[in-house]
Short mmCIF file of C-alpha atoms in Angstrom, two decimals:
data_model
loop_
_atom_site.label_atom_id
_atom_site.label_comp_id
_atom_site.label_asym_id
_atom_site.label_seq_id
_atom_site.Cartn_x
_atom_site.Cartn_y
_atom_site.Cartn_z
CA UNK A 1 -35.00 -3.24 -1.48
CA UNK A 2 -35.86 -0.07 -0.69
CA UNK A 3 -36.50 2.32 2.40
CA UNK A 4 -37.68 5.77 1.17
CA UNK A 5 -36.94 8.63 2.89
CA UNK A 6 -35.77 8.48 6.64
CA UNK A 7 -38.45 6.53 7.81
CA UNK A 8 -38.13 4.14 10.67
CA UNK A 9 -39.39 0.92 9.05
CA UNK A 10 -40.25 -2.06 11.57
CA UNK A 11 -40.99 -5.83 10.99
CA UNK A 12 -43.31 -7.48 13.59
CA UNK A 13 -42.77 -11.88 13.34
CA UNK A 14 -45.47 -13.44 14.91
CA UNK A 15 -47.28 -16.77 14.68
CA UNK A 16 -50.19 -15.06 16.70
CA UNK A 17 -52.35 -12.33 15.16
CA UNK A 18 -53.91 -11.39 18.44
CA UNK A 19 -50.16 -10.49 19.09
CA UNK A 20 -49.13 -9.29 16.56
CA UNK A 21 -52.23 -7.00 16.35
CA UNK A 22 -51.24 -6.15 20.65
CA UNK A 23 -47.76 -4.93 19.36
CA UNK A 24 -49.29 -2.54 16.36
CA UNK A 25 -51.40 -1.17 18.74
CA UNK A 26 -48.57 -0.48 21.33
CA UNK A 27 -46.84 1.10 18.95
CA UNK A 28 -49.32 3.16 16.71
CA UNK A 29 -48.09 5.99 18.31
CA UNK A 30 -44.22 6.20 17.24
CA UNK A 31 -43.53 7.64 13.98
CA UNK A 32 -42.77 3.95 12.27
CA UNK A 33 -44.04 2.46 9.64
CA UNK A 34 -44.74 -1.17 10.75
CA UNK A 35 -44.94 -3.86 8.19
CA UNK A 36 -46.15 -7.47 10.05
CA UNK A 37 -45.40 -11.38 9.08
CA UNK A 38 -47.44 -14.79 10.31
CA UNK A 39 -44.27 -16.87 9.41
CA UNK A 40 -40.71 -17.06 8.66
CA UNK A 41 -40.83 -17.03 5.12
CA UNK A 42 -43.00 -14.15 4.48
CA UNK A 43 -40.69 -12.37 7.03
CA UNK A 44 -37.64 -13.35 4.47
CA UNK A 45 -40.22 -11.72 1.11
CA UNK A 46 -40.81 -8.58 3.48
CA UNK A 47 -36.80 -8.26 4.25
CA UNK A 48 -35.95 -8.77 0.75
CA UNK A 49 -38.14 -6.20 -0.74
CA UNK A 50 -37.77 -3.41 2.19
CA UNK A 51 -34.77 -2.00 4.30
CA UNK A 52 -35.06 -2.45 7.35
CA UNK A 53 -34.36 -0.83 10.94
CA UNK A 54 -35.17 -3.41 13.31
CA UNK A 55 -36.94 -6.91 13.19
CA UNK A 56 -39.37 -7.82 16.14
CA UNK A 57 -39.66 -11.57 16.16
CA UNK A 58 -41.87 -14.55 18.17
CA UNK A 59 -38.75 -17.42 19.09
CA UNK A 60 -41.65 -20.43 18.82
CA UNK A 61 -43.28 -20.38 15.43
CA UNK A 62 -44.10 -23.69 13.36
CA UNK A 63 -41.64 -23.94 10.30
CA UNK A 64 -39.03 -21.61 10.50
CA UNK A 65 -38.29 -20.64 14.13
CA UNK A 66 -37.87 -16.64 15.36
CA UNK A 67 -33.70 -17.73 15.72
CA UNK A 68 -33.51 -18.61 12.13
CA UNK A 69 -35.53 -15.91 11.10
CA UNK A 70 -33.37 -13.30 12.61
CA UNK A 71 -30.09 -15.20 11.23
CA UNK A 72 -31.10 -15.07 7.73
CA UNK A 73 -32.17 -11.39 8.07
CA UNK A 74 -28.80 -10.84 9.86
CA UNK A 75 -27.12 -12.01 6.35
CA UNK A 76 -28.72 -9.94 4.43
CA UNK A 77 -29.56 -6.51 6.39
CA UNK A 78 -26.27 -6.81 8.94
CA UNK A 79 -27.21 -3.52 10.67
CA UNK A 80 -30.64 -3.96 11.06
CA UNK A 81 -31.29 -4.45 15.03
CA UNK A 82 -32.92 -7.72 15.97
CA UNK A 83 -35.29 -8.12 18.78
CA UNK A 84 -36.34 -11.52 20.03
CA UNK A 85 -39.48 -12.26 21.77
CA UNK A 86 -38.96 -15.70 24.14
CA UNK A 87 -41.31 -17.64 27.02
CA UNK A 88 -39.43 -19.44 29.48
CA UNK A 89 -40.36 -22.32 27.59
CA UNK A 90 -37.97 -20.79 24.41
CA UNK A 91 -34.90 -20.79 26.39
CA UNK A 92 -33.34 -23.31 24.08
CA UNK A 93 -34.02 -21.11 21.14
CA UNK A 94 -32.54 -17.86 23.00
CA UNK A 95 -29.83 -19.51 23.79
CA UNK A 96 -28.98 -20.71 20.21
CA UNK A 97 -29.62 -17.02 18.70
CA UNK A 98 -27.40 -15.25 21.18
CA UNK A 99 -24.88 -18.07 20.57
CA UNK A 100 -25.12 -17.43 16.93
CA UNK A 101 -24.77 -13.84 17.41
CA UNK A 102 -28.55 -13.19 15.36
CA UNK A 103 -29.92 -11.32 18.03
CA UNK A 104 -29.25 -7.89 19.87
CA UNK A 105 -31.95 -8.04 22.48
CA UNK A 106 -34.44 -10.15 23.58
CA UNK A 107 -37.57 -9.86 25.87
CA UNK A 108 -39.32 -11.87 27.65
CA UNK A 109 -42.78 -13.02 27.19
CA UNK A 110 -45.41 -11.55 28.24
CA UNK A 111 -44.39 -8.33 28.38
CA UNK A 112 -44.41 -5.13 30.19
CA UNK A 113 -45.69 -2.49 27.81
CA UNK A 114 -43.36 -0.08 29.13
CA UNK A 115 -40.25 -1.73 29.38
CA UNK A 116 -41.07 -2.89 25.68
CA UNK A 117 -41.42 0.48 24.36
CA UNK A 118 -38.13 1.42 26.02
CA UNK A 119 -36.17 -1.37 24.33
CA UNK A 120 -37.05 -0.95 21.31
CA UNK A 121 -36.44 3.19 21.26
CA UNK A 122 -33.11 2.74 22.93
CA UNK A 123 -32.23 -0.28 20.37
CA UNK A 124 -33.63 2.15 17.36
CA UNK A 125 -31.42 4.76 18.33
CA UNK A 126 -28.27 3.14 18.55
CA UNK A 127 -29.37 2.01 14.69
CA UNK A 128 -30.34 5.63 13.74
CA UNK A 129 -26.96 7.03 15.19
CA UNK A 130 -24.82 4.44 13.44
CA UNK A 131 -26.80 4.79 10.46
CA UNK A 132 -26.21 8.55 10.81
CA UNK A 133 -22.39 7.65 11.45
CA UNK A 134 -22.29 5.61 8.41
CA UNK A 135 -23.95 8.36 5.96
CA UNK A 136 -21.63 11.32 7.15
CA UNK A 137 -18.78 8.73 6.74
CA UNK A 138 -20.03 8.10 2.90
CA UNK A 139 -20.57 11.87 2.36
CA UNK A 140 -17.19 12.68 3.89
CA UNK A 141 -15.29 10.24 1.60
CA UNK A 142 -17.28 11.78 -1.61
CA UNK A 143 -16.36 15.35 -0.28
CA UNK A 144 -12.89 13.91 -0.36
CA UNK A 145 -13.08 12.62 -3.82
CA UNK A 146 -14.88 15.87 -5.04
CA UNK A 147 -11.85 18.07 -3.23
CA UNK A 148 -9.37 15.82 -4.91
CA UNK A 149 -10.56 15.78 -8.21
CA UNK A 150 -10.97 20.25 -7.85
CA UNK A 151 -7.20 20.37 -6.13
CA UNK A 152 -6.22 18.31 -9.27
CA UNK A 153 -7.74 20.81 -11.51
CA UNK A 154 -6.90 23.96 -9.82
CA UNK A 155 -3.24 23.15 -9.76
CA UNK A 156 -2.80 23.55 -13.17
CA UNK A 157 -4.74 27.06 -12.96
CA UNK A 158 -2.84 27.77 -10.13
CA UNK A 159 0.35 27.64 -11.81
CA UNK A 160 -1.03 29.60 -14.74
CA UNK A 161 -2.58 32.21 -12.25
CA UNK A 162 0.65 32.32 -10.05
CA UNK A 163 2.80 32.79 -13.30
CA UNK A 164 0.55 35.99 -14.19
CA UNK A 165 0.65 37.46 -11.00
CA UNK A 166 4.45 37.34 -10.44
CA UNK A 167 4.71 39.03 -14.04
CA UNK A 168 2.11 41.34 -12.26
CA UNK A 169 3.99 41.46 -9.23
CA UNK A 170 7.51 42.46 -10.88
CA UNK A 171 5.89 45.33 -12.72
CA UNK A 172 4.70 47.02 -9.70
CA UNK A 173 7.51 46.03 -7.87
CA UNK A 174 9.65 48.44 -10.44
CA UNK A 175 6.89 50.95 -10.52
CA UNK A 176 6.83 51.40 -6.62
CA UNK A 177 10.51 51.56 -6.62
CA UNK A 178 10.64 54.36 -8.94
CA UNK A 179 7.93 56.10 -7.08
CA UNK A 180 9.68 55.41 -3.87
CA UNK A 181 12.84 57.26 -5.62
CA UNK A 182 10.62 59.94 -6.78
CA UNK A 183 9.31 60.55 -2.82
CA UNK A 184 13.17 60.41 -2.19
CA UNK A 185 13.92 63.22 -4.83
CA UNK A 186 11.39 64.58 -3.30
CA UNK A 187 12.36 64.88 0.03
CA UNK A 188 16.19 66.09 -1.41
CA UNK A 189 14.59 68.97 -2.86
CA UNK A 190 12.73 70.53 0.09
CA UNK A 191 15.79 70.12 1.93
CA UNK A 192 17.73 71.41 -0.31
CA UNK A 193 15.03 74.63 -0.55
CA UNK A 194 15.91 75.49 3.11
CA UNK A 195 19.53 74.50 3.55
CA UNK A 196 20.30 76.90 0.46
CA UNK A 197 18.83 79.94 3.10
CA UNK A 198 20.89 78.80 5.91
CA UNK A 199 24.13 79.46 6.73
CA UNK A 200 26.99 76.64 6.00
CA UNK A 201 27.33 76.32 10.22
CA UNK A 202 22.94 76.14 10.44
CA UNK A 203 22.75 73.16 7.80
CA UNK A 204 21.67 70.49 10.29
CA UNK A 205 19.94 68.33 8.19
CA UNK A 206 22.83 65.55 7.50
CA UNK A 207 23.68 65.65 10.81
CA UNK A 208 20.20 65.22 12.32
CA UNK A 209 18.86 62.59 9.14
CA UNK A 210 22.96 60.44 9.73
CA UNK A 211 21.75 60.04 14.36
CA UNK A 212 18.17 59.31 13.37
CA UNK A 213 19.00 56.72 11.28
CA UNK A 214 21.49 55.17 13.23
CA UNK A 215 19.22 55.70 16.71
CA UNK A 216 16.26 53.95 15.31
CA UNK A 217 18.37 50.86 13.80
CA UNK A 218 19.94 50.42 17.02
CA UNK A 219 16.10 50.77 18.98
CA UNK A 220 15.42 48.35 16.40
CA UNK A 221 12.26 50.37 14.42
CA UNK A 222 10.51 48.77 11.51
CA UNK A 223 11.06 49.73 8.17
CA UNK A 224 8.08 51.96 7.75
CA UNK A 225 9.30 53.91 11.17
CA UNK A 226 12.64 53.95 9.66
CA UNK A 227 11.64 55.53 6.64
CA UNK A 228 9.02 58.00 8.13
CA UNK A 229 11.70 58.93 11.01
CA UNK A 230 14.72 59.41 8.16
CA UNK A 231 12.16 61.85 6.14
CA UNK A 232 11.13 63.36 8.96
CA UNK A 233 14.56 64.03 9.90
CA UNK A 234 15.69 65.82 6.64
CA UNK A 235 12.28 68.18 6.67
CA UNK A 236 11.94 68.88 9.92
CA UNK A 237 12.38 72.32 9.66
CA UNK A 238 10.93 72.71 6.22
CA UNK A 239 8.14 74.91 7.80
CA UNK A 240 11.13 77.95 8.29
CA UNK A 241 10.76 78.56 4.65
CA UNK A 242 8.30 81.23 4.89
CA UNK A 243 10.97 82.89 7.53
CA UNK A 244 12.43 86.36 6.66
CA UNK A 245 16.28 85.76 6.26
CA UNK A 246 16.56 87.78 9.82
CA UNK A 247 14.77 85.37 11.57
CA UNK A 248 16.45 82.67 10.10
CA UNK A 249 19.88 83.74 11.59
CA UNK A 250 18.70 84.07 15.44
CA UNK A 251 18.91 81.48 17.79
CA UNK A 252 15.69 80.08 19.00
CA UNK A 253 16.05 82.05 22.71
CA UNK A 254 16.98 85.11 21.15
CA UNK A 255 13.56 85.40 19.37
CA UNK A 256 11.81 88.41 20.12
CA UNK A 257 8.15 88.29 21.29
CA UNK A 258 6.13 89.76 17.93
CA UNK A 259 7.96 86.85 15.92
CA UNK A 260 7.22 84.28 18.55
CA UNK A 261 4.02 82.93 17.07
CA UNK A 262 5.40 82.67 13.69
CA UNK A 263 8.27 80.83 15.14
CA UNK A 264 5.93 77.97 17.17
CA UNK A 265 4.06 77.55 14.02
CA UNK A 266 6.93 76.20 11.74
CA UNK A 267 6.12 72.26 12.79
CA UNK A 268 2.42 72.97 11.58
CA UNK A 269 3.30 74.75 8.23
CA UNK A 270 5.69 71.43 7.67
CA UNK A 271 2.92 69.50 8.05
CA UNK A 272 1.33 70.88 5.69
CA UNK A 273 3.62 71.26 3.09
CA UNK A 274 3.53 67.52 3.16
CA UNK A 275 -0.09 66.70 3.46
CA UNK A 276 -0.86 66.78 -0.30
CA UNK A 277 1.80 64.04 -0.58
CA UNK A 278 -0.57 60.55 0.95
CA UNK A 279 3.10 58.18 1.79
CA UNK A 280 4.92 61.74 3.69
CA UNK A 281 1.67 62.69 6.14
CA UNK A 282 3.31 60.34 8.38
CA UNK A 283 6.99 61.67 8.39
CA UNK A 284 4.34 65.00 8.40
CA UNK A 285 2.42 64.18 11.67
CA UNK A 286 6.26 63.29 13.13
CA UNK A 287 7.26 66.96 12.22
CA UNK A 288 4.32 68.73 13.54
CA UNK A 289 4.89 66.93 16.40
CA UNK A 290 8.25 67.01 17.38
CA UNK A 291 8.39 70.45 19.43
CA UNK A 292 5.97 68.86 22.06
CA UNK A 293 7.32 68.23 25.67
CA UNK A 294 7.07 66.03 27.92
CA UNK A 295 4.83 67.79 30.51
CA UNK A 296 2.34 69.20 27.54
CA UNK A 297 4.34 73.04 27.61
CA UNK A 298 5.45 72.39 23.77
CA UNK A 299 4.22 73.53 20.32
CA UNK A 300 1.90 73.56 18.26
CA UNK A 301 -0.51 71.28 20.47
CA UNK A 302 0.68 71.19 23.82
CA UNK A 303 0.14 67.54 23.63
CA UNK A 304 1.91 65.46 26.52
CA UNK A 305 3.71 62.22 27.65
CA UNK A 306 2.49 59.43 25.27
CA UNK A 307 0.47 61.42 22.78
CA UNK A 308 2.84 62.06 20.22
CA UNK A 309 4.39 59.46 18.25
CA UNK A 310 7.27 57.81 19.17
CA UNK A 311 9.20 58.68 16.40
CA UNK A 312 8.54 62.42 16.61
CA UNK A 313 9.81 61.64 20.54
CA UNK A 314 12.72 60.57 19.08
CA UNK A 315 13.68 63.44 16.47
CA UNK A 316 13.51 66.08 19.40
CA UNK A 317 15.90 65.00 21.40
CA UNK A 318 18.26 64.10 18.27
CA UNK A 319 17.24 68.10 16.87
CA UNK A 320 17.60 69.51 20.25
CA UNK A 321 21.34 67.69 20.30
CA UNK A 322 22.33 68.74 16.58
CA UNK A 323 21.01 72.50 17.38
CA UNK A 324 22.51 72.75 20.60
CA UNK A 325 26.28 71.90 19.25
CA UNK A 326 25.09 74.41 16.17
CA UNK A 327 24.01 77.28 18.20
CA UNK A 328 20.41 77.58 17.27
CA UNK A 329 18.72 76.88 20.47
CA UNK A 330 20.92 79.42 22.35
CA UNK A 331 22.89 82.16 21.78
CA UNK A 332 25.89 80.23 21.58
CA UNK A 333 27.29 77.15 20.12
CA UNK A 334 27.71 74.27 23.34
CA UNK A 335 30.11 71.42 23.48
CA UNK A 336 28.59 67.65 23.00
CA UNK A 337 29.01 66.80 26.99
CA UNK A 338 26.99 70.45 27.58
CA UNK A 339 24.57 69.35 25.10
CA UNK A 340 23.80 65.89 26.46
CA UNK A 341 23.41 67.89 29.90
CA UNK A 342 20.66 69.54 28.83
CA UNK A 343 18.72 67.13 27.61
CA UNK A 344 19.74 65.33 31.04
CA UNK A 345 18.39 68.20 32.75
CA UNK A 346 15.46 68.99 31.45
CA UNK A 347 14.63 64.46 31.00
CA UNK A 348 10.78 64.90 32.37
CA UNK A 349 10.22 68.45 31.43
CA UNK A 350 10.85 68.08 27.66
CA UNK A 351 11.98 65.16 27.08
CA UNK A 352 10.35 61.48 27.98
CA UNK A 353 13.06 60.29 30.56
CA UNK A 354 13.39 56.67 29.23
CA UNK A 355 13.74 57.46 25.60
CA UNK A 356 16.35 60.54 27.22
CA UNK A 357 18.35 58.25 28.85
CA UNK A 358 18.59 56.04 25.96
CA UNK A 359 19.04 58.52 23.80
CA UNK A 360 22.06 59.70 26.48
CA UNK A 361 23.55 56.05 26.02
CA UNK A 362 24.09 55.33 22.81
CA UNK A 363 25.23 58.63 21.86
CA UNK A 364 28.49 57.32 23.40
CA UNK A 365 28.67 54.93 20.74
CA UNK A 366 27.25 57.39 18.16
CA UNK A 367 30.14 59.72 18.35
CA UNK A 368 32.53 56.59 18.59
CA UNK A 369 30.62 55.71 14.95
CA UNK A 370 30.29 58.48 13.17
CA UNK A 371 31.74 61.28 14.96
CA UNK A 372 35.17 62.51 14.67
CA UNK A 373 35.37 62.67 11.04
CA UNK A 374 38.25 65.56 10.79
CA UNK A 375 38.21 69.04 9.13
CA UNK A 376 35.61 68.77 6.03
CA UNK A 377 33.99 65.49 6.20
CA UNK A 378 30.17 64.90 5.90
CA UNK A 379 28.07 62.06 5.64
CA UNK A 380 25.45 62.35 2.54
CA UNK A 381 23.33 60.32 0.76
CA UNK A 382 24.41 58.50 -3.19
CA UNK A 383 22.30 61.23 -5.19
CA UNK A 384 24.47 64.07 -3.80
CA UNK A 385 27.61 62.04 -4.05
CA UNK A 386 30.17 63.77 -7.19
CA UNK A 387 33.14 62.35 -8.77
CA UNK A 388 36.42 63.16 -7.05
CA UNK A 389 35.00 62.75 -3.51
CA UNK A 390 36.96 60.61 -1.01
CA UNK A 391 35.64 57.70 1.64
CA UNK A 392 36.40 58.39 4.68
CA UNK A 393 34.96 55.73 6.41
CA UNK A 394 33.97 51.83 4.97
CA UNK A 395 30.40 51.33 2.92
CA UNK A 396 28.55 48.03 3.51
CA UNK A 397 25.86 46.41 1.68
CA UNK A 398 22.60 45.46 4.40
CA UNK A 399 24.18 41.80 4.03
CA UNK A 400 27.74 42.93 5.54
CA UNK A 401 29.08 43.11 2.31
CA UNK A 402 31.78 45.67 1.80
CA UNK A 403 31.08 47.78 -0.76
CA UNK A 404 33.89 50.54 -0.88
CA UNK A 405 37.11 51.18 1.53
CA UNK A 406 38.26 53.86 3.09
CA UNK A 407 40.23 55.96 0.93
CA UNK A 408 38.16 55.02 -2.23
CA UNK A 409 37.84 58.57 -4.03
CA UNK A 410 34.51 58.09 -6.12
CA UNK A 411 34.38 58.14 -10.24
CA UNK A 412 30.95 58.99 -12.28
CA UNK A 413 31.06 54.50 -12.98
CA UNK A 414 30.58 54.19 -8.97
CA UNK A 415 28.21 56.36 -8.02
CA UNK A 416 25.74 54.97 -10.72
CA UNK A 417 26.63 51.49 -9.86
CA UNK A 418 25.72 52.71 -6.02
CA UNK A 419 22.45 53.87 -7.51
CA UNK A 420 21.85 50.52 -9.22
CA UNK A 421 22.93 48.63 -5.67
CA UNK A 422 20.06 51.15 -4.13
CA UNK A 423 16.88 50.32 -6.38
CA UNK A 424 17.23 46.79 -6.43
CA UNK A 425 17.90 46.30 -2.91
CA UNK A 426 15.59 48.74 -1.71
CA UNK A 427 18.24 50.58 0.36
CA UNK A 428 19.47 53.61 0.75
CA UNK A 429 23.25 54.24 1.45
CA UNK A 430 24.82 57.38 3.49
CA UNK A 431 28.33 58.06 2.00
CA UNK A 432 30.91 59.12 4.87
CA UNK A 433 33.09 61.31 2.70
CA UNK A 434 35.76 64.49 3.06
CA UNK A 435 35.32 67.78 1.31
CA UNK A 436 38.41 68.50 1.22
CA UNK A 437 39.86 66.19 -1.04
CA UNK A 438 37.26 67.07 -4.50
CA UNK A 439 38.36 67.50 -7.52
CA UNK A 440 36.86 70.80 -9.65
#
């Protein structure tokens, strides 16, 4: 049996050649291929060596009637359709076919050419469609084999694959955590450049990097924020480098006019110090940005409201707060409630008023925090911590983990176990500790 390609393939039944030569010519014009029988049983030898679409069959024809025609075809070729042709005269025979089920239309004789050629397309494309159903049903279920058989296979390459890229993954996990630390040496040493020109009283840096930090957990930053904001923080003023010493020691109102330019330029030439470095140009674009106002009157770009990054937002009012109490905006050094006036004060002019007022809130809690340390404590960082040094406040791991009490005075063993704690959790810890009590 056979039906090449997706030709429509047609049987015409009829005792009568006059009809069945009417039919052919009614439908020369469809795209069919139309095979023809005189009898039953040459019908049967046409069905058995062709597959067809639909059968077109006479009910009255001597031997084998058009019923039992269509029911043996119906046996063999299931979803081929099957049209009956019946006279009034044939209703017994109609009636026994639709009984049996062998038929799925039937028209009545003679016919109206019109009506005729409608049946049949409407009945042929109910059989294309569900032969169309049928064949993306097949291919589906092979596609499903196929897949199984390649997710059968691939598992075991999978596994191989996954094994070499974890090995892959743990190397470059320890090589970006001791590049990280190198970007964090880093960072200590150009602090440490400018803080070794500046008087003890002028070395804001710990201050400025400890509020940062804590500010921008409680705001809730993301870690790369975090990280840009906490660099940011200990180089902001890394552009006063190129200062003469004399310049260094005035307060930022006390600058005289010819040094003023030099003095606005200081977030630029930290930028660039930084630019050569690709994972600091954002703490960079935070520093050259961080003298900008609110209402566009800062320095170097007299950039305003929204167009400076949120972070550099962020470290001027923190700066502004550490160099206030420090005496480097003014002439003299202000109290903490003076200094949180200001930045009240001027909330719109320099400052963004929301991130002001927030900033106004929590330093309530700040100072409640970290503030009030006594005579001689600072907060630092593990790398700068020495044996002989004294907690002064608890250390807890990220998890909540306590780490070391208050009171704990530090030994060589601790500080590298600290170090260890750092690099494999990706963390950095800020020690809380009092001067006062290390050992020579």
């Amino acid at each position: 049996m056979s039906n090449e390609g997706s030709k429509i393939k047609v049987l015409l039944v009829d005792d009568d050649v006059g009809i069945l030569n009417s039919l052919r010519r009614l439908l020369r014009k469809e795209s069919w291929t139309l095979l023809t029988a005189e009898n039953g049983e040459l019908a049967l030898a046409l069905a058995e060596q062709h597959e067809l679409d639909m059968v077109v069959s006479d009910a009255r024809m001597p031997g084998m009637d058009g019923a039992q025609v269509l029911a043996s075809i119906q046996q063999s070729q299931p979803d081929c359709v099957r049209v009956l042709m019946t006279g009034y005269a044939d209703l017994a025979t109609t009636v026994r076919a639709i009984n049996e089920g062998s038929i799925s239309r039937y028209v009545s004789k003679p016919w109206d050419d019109d009506e005729l050629l409608l049946t049949l397309r409407q009945s042929l494309a109910l059989r294309i469609s569900e032969r169309e159903r049928k064949r993306l049903e097949k291919l589906m279920r092979q596609q499903n084999r196929e897949l199984c058989e390649l997710n059968n296979s691939l598992e075991h390459k999978v596994l191989a694959r996954t094994s070499e890229l974890q090995q892959t993954a743990n190397t470059l996990e320890l090589a970006n955590a001791e590049l990280k630390r190198s970007y964090v040496l880093s960072t200590q040493v150009f602090a440490a450049m400018l803080q070794q020109r500046l008087p003890r009283e002028r070395q804001t840096n710990e201050a400025v990097i400890a509020i940062s930090r804590a500010w921008a957990k409680q705001r809730e930053l993301d870690t790369r924020a975090k990280d840009n904001l906490a660099i940011a923080a200990a180089l902001y003023n890394i552009g006063k480098v190129t200062w003469e010493d004399r310049l260094l020691a005035k307060s930022a109102d006390t600058i005289h006019k010819q040094d003023r330019n030099v003095y606005r330029a200081y977030p630029q030439v930290g930028e660039g110090f930084l630019m050569a470095l690709e994972p600091m140009q954002s703490a960079g674009r935070i520093i050259r940005h961080h003298m900008e106002c609110w209402d566009g009157t800062g320095f170097p770009d007299q950039l305003k409201a929204g167009q400076t990054p949120l972070e550099a937002r962020m470290l001027r009012l923190v700066v502004d707060y550490v160099e206030l109490q420090a005496g480097m905006l003014l002439d003299h050094k202000v109290k903490r409630n003076d200094a949180l006036a200001w930045i009240n004060f001027y909330s719109g002019k320099l400052y963004q008023p929301e991130l002001a007022e927030d900033f106004i809130a929590f330093s309530d809690s700040l100072d409640a925090e970290v503030g009030a340390l006594g005579e001689g404590a600072m907060q630092i960082d593990t790398r700068r911590a020495e044996p002989g040094m004294t907690l002064v406040q608890d250390l807890y791991a990220a998890n909540g983990l306590l780490l070391l009490n208050t009171g704990k005075q530090l030994t060589r063993k601790l500080i590298d176990r600290l170090v260890t704690f750092e690099l494999a959790e990706n963390v950095s810890y800020v020690l809380t500790i009092r001067l006062s009590n290390r050992t020579a």
